[in-house]
mmCIF file of C-alpha atoms in Angstrom:
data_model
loop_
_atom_site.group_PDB
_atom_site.id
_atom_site.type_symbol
_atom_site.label_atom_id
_atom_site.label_comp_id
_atom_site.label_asym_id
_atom_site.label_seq_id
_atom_site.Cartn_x
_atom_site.Cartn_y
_atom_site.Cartn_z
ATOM 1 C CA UNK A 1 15.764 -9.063 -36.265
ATOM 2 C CA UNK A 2 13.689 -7.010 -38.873
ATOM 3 C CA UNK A 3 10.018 -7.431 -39.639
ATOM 4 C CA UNK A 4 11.122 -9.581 -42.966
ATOM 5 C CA UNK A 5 12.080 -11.964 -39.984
ATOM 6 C CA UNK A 6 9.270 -12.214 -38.524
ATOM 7 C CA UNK A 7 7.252 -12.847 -41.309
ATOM 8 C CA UNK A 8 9.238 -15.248 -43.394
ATOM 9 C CA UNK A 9 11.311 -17.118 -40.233
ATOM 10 C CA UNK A 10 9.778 -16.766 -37.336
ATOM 11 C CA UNK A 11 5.624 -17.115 -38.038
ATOM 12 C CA UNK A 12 6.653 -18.804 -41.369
ATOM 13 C CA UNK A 13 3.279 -21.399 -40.575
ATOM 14 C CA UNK A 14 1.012 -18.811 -40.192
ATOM 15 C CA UNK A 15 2.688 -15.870 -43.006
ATOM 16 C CA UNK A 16 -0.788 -16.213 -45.191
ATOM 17 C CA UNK A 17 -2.786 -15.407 -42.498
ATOM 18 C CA UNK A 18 -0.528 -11.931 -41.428
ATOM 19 C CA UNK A 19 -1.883 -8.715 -42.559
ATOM 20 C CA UNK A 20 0.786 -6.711 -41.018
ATOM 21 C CA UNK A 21 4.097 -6.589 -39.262
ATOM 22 C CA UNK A 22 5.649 -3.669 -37.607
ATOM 23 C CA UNK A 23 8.551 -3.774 -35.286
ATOM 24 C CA UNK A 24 9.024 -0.659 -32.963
ATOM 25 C CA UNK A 25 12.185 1.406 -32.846
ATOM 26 C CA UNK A 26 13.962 4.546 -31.463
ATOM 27 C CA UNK A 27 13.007 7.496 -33.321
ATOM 28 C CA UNK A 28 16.536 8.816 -32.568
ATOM 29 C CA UNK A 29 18.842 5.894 -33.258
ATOM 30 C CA UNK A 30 16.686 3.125 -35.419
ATOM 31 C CA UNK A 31 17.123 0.696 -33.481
ATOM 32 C CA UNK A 32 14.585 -2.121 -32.195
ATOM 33 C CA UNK A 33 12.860 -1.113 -28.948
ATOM 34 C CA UNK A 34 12.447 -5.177 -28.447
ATOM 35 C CA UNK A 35 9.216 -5.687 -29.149
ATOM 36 C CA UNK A 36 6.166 -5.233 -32.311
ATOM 37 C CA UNK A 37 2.996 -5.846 -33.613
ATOM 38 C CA UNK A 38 1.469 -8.417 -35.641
ATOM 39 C CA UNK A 39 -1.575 -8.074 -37.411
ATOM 40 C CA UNK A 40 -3.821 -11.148 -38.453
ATOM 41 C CA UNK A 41 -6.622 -11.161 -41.265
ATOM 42 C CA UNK A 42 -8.522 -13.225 -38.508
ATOM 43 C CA UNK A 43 -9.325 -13.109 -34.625
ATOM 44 C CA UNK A 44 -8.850 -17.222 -34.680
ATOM 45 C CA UNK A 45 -5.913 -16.495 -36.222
ATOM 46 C CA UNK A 46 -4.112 -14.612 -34.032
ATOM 47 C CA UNK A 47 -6.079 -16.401 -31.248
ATOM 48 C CA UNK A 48 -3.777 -20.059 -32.891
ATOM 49 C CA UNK A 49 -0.979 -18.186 -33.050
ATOM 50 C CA UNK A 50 -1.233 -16.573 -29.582
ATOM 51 C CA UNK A 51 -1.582 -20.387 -28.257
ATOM 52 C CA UNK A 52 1.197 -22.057 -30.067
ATOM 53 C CA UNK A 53 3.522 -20.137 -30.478
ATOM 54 C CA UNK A 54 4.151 -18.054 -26.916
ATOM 55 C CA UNK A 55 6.851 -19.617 -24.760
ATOM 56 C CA UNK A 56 8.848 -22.021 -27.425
ATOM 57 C CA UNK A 57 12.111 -21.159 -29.131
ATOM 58 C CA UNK A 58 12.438 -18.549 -32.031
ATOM 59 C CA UNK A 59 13.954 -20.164 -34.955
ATOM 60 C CA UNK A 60 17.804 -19.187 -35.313
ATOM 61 C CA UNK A 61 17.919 -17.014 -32.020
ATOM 62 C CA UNK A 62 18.376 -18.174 -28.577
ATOM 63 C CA UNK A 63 15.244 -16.407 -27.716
ATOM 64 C CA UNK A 64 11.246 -17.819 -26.533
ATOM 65 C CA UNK A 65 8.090 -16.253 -28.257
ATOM 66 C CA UNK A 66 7.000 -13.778 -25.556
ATOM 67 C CA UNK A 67 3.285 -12.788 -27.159
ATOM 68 C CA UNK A 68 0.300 -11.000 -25.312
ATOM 69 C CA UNK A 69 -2.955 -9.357 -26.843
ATOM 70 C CA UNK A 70 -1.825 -5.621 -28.067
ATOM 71 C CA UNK A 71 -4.486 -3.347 -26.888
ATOM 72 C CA UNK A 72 -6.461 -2.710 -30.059
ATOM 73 C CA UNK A 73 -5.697 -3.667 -33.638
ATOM 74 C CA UNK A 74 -5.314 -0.757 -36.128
ATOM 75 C CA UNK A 75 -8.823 -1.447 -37.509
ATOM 76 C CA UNK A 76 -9.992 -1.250 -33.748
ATOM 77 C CA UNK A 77 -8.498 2.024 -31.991
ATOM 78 C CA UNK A 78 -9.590 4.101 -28.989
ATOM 79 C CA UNK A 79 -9.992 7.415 -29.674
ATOM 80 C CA UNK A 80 -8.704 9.767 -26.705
ATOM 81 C CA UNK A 81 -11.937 9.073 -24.431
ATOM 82 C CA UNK A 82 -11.867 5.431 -25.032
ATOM 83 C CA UNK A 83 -12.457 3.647 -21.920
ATOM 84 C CA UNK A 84 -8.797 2.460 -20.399
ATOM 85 C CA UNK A 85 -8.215 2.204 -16.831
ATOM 86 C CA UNK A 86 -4.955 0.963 -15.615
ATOM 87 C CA UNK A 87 -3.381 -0.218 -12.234
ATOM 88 C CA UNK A 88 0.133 -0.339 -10.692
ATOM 89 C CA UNK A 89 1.326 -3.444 -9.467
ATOM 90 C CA UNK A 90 4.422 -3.654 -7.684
ATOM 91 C CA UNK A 91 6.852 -6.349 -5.746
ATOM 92 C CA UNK A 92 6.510 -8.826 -8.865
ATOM 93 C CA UNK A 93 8.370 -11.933 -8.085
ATOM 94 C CA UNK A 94 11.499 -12.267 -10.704
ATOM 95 C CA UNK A 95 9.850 -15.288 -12.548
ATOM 96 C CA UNK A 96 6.993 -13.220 -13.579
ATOM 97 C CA UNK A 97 5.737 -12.942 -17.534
ATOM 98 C CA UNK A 98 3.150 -10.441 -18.960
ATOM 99 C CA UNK A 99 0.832 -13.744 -19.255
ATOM 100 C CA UNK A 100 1.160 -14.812 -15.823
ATOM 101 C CA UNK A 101 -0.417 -11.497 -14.690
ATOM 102 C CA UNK A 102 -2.876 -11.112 -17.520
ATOM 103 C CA UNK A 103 -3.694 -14.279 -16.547
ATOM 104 C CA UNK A 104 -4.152 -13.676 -12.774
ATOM 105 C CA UNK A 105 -6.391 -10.961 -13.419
ATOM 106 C CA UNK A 106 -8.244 -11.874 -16.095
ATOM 107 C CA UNK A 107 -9.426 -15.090 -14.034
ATOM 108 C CA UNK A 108 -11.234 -12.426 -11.518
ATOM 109 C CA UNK A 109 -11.719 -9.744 -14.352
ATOM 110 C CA UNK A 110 -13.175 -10.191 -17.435
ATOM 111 C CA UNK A 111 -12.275 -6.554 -18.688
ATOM 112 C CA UNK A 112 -8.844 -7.190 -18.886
ATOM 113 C CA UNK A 113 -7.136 -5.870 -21.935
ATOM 114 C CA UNK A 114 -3.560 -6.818 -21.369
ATOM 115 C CA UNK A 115 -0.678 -6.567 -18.962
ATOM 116 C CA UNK A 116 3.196 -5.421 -19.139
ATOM 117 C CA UNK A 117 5.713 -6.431 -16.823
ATOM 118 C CA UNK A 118 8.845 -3.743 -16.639
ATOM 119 C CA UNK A 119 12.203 -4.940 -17.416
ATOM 120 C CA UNK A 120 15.373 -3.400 -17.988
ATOM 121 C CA UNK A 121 15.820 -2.125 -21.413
ATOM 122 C CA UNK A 122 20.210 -2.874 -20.824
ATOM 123 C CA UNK A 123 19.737 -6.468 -19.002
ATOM 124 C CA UNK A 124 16.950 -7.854 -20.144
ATOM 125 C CA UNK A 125 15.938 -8.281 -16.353
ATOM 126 C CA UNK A 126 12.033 -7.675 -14.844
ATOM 127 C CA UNK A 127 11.943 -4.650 -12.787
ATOM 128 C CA UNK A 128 9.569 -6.285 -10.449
ATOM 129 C CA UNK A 129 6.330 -4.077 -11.265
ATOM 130 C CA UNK A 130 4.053 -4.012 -14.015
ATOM 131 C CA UNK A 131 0.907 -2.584 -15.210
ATOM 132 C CA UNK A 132 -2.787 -4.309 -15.761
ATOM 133 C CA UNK A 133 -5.668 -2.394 -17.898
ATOM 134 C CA UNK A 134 -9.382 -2.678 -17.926
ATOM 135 C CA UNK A 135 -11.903 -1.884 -19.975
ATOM 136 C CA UNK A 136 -14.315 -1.666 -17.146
ATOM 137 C CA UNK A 137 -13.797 1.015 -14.641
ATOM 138 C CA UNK A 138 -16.122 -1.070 -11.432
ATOM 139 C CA UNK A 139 -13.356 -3.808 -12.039
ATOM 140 C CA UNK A 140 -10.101 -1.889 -12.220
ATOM 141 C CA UNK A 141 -11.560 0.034 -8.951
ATOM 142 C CA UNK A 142 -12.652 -3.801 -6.899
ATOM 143 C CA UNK A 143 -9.155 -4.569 -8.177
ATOM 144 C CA UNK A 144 -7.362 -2.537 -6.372
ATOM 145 C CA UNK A 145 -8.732 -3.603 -3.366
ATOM 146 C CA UNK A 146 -9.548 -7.040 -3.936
ATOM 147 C CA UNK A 147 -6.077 -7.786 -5.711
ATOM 148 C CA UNK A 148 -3.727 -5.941 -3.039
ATOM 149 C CA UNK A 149 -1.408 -8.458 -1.217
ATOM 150 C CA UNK A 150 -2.427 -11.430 -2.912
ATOM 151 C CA UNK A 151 0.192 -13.938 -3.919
ATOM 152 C CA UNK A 152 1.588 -14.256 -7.544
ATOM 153 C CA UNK A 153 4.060 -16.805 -7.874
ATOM 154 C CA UNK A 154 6.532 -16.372 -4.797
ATOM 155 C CA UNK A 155 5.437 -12.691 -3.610
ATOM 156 C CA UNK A 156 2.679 -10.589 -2.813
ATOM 157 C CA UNK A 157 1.468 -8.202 -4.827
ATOM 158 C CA UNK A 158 0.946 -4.382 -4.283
ATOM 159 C CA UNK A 159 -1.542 -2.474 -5.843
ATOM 160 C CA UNK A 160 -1.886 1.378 -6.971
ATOM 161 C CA UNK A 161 -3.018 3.888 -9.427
ATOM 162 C CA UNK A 162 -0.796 4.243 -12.662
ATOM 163 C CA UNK A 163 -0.551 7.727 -14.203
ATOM 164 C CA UNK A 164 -2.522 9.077 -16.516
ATOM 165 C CA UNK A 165 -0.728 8.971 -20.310
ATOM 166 C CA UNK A 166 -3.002 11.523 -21.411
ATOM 167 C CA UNK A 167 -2.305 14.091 -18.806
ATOM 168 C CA UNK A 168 1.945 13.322 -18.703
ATOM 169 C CA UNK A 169 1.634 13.689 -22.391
ATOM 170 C CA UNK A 170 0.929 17.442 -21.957
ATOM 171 C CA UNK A 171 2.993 17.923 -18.804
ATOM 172 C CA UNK A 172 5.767 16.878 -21.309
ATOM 173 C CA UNK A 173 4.888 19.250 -23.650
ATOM 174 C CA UNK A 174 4.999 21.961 -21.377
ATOM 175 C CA UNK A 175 8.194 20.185 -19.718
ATOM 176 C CA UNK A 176 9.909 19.936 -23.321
ATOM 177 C CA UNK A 177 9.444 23.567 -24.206
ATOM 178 C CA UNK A 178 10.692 25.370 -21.383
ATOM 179 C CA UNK A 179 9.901 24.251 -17.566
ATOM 180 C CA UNK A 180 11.420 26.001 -15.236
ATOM 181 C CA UNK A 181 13.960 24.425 -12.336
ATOM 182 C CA UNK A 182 15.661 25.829 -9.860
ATOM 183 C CA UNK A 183 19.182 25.505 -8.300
ATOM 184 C CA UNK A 184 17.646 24.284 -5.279
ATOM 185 C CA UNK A 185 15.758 21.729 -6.866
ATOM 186 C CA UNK A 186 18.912 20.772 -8.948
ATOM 187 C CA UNK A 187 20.328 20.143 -5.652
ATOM 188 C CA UNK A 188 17.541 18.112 -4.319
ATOM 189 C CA UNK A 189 17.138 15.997 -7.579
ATOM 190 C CA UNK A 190 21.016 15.053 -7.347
ATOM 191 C CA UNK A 191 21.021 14.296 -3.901
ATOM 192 C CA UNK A 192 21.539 10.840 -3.106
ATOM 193 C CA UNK A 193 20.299 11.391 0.498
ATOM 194 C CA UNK A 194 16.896 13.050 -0.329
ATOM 195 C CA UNK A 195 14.020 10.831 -0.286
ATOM 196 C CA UNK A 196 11.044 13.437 0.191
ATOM 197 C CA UNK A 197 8.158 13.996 -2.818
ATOM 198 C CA UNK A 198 6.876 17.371 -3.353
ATOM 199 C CA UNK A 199 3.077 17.310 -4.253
ATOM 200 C CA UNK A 200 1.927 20.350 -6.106
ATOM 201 C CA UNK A 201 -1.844 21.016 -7.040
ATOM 202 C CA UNK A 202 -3.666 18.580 -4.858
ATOM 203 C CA UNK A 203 -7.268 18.528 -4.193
ATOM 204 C CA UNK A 204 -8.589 19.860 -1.192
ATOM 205 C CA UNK A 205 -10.723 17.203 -0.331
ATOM 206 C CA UNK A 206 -7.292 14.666 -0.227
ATOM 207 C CA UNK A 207 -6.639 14.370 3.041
ATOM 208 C CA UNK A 208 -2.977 12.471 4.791
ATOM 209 C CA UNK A 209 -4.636 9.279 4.910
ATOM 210 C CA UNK A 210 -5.545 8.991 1.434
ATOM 211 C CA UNK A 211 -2.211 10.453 0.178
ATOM 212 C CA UNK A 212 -0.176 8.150 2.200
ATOM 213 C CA UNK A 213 -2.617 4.723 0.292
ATOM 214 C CA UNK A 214 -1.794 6.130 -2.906
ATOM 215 C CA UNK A 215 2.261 6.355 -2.472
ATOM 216 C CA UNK A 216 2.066 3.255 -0.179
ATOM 217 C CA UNK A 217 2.481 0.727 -3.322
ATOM 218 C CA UNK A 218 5.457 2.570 -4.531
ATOM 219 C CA UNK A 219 7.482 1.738 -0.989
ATOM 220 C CA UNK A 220 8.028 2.322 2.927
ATOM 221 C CA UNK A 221 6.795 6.131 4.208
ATOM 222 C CA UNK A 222 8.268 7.641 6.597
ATOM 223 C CA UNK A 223 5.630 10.350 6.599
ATOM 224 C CA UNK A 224 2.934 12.447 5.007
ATOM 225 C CA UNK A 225 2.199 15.787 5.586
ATOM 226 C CA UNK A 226 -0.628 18.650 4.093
ATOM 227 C CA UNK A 227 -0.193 21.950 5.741
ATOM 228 C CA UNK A 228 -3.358 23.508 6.691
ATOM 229 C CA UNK A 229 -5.154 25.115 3.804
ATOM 230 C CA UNK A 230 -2.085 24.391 1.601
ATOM 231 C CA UNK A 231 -2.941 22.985 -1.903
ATOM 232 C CA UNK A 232 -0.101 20.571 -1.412
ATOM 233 C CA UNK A 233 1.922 18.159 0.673
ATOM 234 C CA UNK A 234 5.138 16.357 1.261
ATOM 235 C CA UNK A 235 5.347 11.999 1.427
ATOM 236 C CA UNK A 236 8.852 11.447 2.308
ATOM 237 C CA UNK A 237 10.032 7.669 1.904
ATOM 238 C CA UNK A 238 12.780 5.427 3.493
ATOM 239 C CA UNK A 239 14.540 4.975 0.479
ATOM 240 C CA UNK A 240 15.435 7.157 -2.836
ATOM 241 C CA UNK A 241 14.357 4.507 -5.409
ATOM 242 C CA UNK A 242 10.750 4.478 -3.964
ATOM 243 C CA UNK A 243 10.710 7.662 -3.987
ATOM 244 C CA UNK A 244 12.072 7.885 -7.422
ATOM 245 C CA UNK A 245 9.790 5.266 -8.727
ATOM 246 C CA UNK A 246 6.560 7.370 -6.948
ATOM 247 C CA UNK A 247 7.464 10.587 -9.151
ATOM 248 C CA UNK A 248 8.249 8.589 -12.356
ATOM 249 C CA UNK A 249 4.782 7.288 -11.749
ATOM 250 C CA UNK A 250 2.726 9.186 -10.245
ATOM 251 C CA UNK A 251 3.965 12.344 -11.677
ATOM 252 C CA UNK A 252 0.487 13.964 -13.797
ATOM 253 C CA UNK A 253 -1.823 11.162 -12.075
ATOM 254 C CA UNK A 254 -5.665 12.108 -11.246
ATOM 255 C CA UNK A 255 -5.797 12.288 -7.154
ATOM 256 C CA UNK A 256 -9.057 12.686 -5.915
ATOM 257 C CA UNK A 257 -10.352 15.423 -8.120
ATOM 258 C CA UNK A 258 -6.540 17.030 -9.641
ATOM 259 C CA UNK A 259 -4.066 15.744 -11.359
ATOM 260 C CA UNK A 260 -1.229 16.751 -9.264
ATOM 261 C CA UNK A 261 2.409 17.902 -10.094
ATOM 262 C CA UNK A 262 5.319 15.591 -8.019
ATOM 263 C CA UNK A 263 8.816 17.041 -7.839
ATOM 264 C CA UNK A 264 11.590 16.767 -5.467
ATOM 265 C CA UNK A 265 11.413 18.495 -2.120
ATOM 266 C CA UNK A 266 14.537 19.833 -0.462
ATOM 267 C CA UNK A 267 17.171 17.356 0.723
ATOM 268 C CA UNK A 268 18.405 17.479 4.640
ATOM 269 C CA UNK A 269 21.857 19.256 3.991
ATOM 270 C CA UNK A 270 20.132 22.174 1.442
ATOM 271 C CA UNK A 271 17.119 23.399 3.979
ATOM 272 C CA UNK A 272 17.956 26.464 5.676
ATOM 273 C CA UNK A 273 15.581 26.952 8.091
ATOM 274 C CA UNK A 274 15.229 29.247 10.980
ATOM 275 C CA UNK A 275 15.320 27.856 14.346
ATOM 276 C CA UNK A 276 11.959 27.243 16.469
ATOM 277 C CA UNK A 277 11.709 26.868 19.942
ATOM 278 C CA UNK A 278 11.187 23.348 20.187
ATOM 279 C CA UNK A 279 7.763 23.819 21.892
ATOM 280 C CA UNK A 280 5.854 25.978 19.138
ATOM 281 C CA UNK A 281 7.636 23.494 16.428
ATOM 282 C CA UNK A 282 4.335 21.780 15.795
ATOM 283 C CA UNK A 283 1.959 24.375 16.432
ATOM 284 C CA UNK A 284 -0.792 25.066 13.523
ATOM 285 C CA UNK A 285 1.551 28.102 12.789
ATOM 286 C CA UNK A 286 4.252 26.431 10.937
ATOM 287 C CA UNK A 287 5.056 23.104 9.731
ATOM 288 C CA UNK A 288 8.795 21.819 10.819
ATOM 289 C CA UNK A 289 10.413 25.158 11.039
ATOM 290 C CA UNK A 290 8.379 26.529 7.961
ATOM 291 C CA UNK A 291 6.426 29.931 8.461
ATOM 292 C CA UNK A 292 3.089 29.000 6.798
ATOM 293 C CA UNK A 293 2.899 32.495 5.275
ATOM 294 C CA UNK A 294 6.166 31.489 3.636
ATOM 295 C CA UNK A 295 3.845 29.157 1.327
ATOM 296 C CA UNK A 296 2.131 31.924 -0.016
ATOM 297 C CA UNK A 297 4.840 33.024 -2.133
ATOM 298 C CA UNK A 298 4.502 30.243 -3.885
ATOM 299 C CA UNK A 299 0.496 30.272 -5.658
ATOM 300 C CA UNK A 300 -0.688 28.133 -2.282
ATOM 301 C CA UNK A 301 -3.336 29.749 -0.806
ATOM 302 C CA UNK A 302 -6.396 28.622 1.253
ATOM 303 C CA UNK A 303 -8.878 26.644 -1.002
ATOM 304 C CA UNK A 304 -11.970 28.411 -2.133
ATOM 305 C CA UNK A 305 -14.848 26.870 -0.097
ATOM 306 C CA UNK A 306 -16.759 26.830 -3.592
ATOM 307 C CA UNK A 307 -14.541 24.931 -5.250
ATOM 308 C CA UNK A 308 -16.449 21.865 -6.736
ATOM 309 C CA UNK A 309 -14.140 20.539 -9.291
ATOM 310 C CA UNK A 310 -13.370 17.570 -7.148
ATOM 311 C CA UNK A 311 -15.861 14.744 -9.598
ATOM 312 C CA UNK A 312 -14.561 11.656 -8.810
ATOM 313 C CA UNK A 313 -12.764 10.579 -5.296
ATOM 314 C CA UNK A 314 -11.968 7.496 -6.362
ATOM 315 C CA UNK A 315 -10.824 7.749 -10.411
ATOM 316 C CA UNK A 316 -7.594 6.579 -10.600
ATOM 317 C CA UNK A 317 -5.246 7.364 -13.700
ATOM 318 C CA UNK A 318 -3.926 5.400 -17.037
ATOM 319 C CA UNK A 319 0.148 4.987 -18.080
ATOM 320 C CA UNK A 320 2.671 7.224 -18.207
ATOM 321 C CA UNK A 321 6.387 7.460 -17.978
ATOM 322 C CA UNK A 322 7.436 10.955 -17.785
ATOM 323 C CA UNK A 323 9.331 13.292 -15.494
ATOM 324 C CA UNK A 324 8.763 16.976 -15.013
ATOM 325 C CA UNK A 325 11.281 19.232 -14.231
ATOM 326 C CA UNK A 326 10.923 21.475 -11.317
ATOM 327 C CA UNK A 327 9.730 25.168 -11.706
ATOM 328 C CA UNK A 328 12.068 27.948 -10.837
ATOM 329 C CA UNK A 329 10.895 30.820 -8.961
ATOM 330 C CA UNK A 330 11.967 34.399 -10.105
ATOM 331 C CA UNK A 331 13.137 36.706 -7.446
ATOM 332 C CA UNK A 332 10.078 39.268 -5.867
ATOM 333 C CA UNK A 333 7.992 36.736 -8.186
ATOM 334 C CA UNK A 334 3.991 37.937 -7.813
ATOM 335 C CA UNK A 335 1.936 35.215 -6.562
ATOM 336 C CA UNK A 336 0.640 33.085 -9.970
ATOM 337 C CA UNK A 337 -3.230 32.426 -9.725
ATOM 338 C CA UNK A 338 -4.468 28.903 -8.328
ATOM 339 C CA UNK A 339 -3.844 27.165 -11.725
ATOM 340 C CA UNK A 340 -0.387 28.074 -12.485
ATOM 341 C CA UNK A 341 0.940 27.049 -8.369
ATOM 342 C CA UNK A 342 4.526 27.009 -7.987
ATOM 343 C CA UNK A 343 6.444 24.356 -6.047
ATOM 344 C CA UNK A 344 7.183 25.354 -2.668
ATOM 345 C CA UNK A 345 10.033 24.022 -0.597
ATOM 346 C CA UNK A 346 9.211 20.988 1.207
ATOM 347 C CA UNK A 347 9.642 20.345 5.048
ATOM 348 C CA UNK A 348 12.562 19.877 7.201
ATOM 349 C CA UNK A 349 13.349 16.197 8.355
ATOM 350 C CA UNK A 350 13.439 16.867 11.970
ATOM 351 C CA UNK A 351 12.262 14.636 14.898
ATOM 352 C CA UNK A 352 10.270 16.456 17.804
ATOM 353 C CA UNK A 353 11.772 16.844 21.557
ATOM 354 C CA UNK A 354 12.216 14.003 23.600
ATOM 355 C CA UNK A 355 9.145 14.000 26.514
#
């Protein structure tokens, strides 16, 4: 399926009215990424074609027209501070299209600019979560709250801030030329078992509460921690693909004032802590068998009580698919200043003594 295709087969009616066609591929191997643009001289046209053509059969290919508004025609582009505010939404029933959400949000929202349901690139299949952007911030914000746990088709929906594209677009610059990752954190990453999130450069105003609502519509938690003082925390989860899906996610996104660096923490069979008596475990001195003056090798140190960078508590983040890689510490490594923080290693899984 090329764009001469799509032009001459498949919107054959409406070919006079097509300014452009351009079909998406790998920049590596050529090939179709599955979906494209089309271009109309018109709004009514593409409005027509929009309404009769999405859902029936493509001509020659056992395949339905699958068509949604793109986000802004070439003559009609955001520049880098365009307004674009987007929202998570997760446990999407299997039977749900990119209309059917559009759709369900649009009927509350007016500022709805479009909506992409996640499928598997190998089966075809939805990945049962999706993303919905406004144009309005007040909207995308009463969305999130208004739009949590209602019903779509067979399931309820659960709502939660997206990353920000703009922010994991440098984070993969930096990632791409020359991270830095530890063994330990090789260890953690491949470790089946591990299900904790590391949390790097969080605001100080973020408290456990707010932490755990923003992870909450990425799975079950298990538990949330921010040492004292500690420009960080820890949200371990009850299974490895939530936690997975929270870092692919989340990873860059604006929380409360910073956008925040996620990571994996230590897995159970890699921590190497020292043992506590079981009564000063929990005291304010150390956090599950972790000496808090430990943390100050790595950048963390008490927040400056002037510090007035957090702007907005409640801005939450745009797209963004990318993964950063861990940083490695150097041996007898000086403490880097508050913007460059290191990851430090996260807590110790361990239940506190029976009564």
């Amino acid at each position: 399926m090329d764009e001469n295709y799509l032009n001459y087969q498949a919107f054959a009616s409406v070919a006079p009215q097509i300014a452009n066609v351009k079909i998406i591929r790998n920049k590596q191997s050529g090939l179709s990424e599955g979906y494209g643009f089309i271009e109309f001289h018109s709004r009514a046209a593409a409005e027509y074609t929009l309404m009769n053509f999405n859902g029936q059969m493509m001509p020659n290919v056992d395949m339905a027209f699958k068509l949604n508004w793109a986000s802004a025609s070439t003559g009609d582009k955001r520049g880098d501070n365009g307004s674009d505010h987007t929202i998570f939404v997760g446990d999407l029933a299997a039977d749900v299209t990119d209309s059917m959400l559009e759709e369900v949000f649009r009927a509350s929202y007016p500022s709805v600019r479009g909506a992409k349901v996640v499928v598997d690139k190998v089966t075809g299949r939805p990945k049962g979560y999706g993303f919905v952007r406004f144009g309005d911030l007040n909207e995308q914000t009463r969305a999130m709250t208004e739009m949590n746990g209602m019903m779509l088709s067979t399931r309820q929906m659960r709502i939660g801030p997206a990353a920000n594209k703009k922010n994991m677009d440098a984070q993969q610059t930096y990632t791409t030329n020359g991270a830095y990752q530890s063994s330990q954190g090789n260890l953690s990453e491949n470790d089946p078992n591990n299900t904790t999130v590391f949390v790097g450069g969080l605001d100080s105003n973020v408290n456990e509460e707010y932490l755990r609502q923003t992870f909450t519509p990425y799975g079950e938690i298990a538990y949330v921690k921010i040492p004292v003082g500690k420009r960080c925390g820890f949200v371990q989860f009850t299974s490895r693909s939530s936690a997975e899906e929270a870092i692919r996610m989340l990873n860059g996104s604006l929380i409360g004032g910073q956008n925040v660096r996620l990571s994996w923490g230590r897995s159970p069979q890699n921590r190497q802590a020292p043992q506590q008596d079981a009564n000063s475990q929990y005291n304010g001195n150390n956090y599950y068998g972790y000496q808090q003056q430990g943390y100050e090798g790595y950048g963390y140190s008490a927040p400056n009580a002037q510090d007035s960078s957090v702007q907005n508590y409640y801005g939450y983040p745009g797209y963004g698919n990318y993964e950063q890689q861990q940083q490695q510490a150097a041996p007898q490594q000086q403490p880097l200043p508050a913007q460059e923080e290191q990851q430090q290693p996260p807590p110790p899984q361990q239940q506190p003594p029976q009564q």
